Coordinates of C-alpha atoms and ligand atoms in Angstrom, one line a residue:
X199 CA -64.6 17.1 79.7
X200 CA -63.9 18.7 76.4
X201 CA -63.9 17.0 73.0
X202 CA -63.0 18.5 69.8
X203 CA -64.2 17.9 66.2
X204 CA -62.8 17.9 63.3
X205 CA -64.7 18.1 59.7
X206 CA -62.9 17.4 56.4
X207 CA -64.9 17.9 54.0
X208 CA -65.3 21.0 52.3
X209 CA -69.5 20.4 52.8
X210 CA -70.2 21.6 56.1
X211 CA -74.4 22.1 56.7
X212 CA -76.4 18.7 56.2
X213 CA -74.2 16.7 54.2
X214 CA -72.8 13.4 54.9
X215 CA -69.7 14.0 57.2
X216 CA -70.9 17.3 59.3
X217 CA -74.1 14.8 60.0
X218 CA -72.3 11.7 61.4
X219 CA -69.9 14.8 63.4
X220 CA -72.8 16.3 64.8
X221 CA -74.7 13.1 65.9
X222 CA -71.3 11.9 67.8
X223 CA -70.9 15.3 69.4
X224 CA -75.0 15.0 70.3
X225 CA -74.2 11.8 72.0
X226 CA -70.8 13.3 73.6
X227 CA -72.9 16.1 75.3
X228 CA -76.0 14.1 76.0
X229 CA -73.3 12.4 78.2
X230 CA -72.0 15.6 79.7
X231 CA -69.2 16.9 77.4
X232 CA -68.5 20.2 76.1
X233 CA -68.0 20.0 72.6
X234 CA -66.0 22.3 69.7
X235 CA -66.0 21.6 66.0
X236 CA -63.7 22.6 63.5
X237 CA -64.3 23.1 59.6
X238 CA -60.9 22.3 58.1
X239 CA -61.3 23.5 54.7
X240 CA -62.8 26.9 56.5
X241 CA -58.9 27.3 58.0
X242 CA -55.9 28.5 56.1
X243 CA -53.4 25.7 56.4
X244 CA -51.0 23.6 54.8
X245 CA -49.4 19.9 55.7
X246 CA -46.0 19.3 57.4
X247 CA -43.5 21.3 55.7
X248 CA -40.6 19.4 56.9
X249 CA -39.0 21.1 59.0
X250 CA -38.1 18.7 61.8
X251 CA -38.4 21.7 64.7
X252 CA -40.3 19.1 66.1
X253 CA -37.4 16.9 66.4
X254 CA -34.7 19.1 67.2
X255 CA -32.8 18.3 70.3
X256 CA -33.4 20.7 73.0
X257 CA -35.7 22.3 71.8
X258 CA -38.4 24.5 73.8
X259 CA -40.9 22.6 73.7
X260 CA -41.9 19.2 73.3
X261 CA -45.4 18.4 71.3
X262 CA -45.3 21.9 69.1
X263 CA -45.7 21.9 65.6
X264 CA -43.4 25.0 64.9
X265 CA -45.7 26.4 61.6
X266 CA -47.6 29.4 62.4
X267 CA -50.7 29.7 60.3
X268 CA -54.7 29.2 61.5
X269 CA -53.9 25.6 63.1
X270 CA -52.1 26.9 65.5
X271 CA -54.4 27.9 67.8
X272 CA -55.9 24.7 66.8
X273 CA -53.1 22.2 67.9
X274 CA -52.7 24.4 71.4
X275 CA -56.4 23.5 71.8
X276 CA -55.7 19.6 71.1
X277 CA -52.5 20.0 74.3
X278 CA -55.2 19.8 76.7
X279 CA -58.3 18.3 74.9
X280 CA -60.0 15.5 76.9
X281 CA -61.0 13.1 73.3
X282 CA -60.8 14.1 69.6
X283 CA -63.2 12.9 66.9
X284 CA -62.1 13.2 63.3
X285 CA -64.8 13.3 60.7
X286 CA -63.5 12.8 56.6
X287 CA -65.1 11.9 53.5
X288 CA -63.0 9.2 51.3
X289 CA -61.7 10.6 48.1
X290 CA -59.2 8.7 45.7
X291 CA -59.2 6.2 48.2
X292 CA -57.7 7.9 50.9
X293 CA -58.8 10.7 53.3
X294 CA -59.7 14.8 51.5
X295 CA -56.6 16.8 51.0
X296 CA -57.2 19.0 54.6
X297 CA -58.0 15.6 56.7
X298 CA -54.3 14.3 55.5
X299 CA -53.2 17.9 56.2
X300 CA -54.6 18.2 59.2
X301 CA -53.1 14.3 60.1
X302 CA -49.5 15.3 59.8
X303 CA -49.9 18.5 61.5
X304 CA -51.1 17.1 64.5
X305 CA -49.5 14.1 64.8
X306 CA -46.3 14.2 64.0
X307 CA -45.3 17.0 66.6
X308 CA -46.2 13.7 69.0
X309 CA -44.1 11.3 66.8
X310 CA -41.2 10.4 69.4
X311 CA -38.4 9.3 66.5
X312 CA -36.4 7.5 69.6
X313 CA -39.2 5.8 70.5
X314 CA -42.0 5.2 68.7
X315 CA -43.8 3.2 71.4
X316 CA -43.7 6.6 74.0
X317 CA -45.3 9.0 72.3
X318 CA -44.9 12.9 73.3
X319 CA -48.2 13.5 73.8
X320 CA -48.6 14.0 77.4
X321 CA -51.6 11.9 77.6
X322 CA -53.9 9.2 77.1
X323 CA -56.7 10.0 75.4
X324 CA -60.0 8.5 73.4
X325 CA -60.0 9.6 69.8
X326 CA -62.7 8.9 67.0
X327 CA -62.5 8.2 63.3
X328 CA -65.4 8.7 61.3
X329 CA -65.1 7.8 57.1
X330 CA -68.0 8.5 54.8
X331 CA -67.8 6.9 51.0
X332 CA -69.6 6.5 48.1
X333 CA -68.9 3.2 47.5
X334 CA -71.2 0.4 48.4
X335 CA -70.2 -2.0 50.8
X336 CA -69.6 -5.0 48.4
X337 CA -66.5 -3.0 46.9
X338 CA -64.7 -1.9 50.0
X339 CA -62.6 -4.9 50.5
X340 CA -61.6 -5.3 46.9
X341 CA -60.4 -1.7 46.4
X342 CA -58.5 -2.4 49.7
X343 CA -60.3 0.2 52.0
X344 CA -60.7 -1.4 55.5
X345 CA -56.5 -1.1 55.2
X346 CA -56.5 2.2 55.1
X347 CA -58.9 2.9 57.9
X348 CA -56.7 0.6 59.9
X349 CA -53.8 2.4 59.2
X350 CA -55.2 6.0 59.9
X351 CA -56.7 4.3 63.6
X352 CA -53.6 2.8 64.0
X353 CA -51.7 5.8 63.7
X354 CA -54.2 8.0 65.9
X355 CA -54.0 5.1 68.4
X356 CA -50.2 5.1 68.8
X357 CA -49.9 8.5 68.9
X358 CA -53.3 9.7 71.6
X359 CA -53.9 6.1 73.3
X360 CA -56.8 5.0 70.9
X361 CA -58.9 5.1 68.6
X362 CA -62.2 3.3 66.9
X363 CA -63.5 3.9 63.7
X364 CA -67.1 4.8 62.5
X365 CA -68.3 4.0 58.5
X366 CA -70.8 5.8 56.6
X367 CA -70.9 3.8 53.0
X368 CA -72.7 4.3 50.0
X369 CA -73.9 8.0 50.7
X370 CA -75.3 10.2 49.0
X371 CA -73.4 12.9 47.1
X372 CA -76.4 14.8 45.8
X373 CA -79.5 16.7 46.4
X374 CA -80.7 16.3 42.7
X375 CA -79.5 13.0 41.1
X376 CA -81.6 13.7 38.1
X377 CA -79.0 16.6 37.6
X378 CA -75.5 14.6 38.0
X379 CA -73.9 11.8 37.2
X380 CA -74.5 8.5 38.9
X381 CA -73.7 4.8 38.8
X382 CA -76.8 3.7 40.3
X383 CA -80.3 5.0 40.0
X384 CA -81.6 7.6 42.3
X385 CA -84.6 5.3 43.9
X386 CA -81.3 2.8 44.8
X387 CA -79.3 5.4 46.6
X388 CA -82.4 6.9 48.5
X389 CA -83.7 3.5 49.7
X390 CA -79.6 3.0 50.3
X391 CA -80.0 6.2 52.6
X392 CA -83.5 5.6 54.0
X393 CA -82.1 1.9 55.3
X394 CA -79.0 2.8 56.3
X395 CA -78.3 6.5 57.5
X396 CA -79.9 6.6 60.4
X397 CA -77.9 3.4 61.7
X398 CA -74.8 5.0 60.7
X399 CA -75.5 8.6 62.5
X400 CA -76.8 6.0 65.5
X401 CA -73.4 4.1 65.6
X402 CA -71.6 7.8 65.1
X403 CA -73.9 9.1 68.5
X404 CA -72.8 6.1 70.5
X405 CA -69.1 6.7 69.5
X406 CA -69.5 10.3 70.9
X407 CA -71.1 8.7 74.3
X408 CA -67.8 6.1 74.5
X409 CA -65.3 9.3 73.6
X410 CA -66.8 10.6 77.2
X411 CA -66.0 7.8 79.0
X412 CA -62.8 7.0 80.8
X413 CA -59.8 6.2 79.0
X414 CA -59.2 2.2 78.6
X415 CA -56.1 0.6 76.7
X416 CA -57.2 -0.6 73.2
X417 CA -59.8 -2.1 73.1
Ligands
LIG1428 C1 -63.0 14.5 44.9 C2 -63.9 13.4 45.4 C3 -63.3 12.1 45.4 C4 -64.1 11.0 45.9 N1 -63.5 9.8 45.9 C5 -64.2 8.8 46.5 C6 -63.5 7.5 46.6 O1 -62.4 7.3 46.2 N2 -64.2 6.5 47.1 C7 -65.5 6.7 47.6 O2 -66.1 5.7 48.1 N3 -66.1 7.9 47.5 C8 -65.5 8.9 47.0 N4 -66.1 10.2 46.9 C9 -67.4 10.4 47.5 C10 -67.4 10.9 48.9 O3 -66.5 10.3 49.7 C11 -68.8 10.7 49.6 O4 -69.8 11.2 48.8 C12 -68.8 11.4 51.0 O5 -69.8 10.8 51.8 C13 -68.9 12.9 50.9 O6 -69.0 13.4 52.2 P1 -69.7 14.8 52.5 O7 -71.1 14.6 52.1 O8 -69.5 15.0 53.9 O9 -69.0 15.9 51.7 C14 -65.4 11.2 46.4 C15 -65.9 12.5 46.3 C16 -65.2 13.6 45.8 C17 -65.8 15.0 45.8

């Protein structure tokens, strides 16, 4: 069993998303599972350019995104990948700039445009969706977040079998809040952190346990 990870922010180390990945992939080999991360912003690649090899009738293969650049080797690793977990911070309201990259590169290879229901990945598989954001959790339905988190599992789900999603909210974006700007106080976002973290990484490690597990329909 071999799951594959997939960090999109450009902060690899301690920070916010590489924690909640690495507590998931903890639980996904306390349960047995070999595990490989990924750094997207440490890979030179761009989005879907368009192309539509991936669509072209008879074509060689089925499932191949035709670009050749450092996700290559990636996406052939994803063919035969038992579950995939997805780590991304929010920014502007939406995934970073190499996690939406990433997202069209390996889905839309697997995007049957006859028939959206069947897709060409040869599989079923588990997948994982982890989101950390700065914003508190009073503000998430207002600025119309939970709709985009359903979308992107939605997406993931139709295209690999499934998918369930994993929130991080009001994290913390700073060593030094003394040195940066901040709408709230530094004691407010450390007793934030201090509360709340260590749930989040707890909810992220028992994701990684149910990536290992047999594949079930949604769920
Ligand atoms: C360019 C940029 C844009 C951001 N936009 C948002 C946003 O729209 N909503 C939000 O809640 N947080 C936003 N954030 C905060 C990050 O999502 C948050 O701090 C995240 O946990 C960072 O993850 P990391 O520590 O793994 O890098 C933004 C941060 C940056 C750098």
């Amino acid at each position: 069993m071999k799951i594959l990870a997939f960090n999109g922010s450009p902060r690899t180390g301690k920070w916010n998303t590489a924690t909640m990945l690495e507590h998931a992939l903890d639980g996904a080999r306390s349960a047995g599972a070999g595990t490989e991360l990924f750094n997207l912003y440490q890979l030179d690649f761009k989005g879907c350019a368009s192309c539509f090899a991936c669509k072209r009738k008879g074509r060689k293969e089925v499932g191949v995104c035709a670009l050749r650049d450092d996700l290559q080797p990636v996406l052939e690793k994803v063919r035969s990948a038992d579950a995939l977990l997805l780590g991304t911070p929010v920014y502007y309201g939406a995934e970073s700039a190499a996690m939406r990259a990433f997202l069209e590169r390996l889905q839309f290879p697997y995007l049957n445009y006859e028939d959206y229901s069947n897709p060409h990945f040869p599989r079923k598989i588990r997948t994982g969706l982890i989101y950390t954001m700065n914003i508190p959790d009073e503000r998430l339905e207002s600025m119309g977040y939970p709709a985009l988190f359903e979308r992107a599992r939605f997406n993931l789900a139709r295209h690999f079998g499934s998918c369930e999603l994993v929130l991080a909210k009001n994290t913390t974006q700073y060593t030094d809040y003394a040195k940066y700007e901040s709408y709230a106080p530094a004691e407010e976002k450390a007793r934030y952190r201090e509360e709340h973290f260590g749930q989040d990484c707890g909810r992220a490690r028992e994701l990684g346990v149910r990536l290992t597990e047999p594949f079930q329909e949604q769920e």
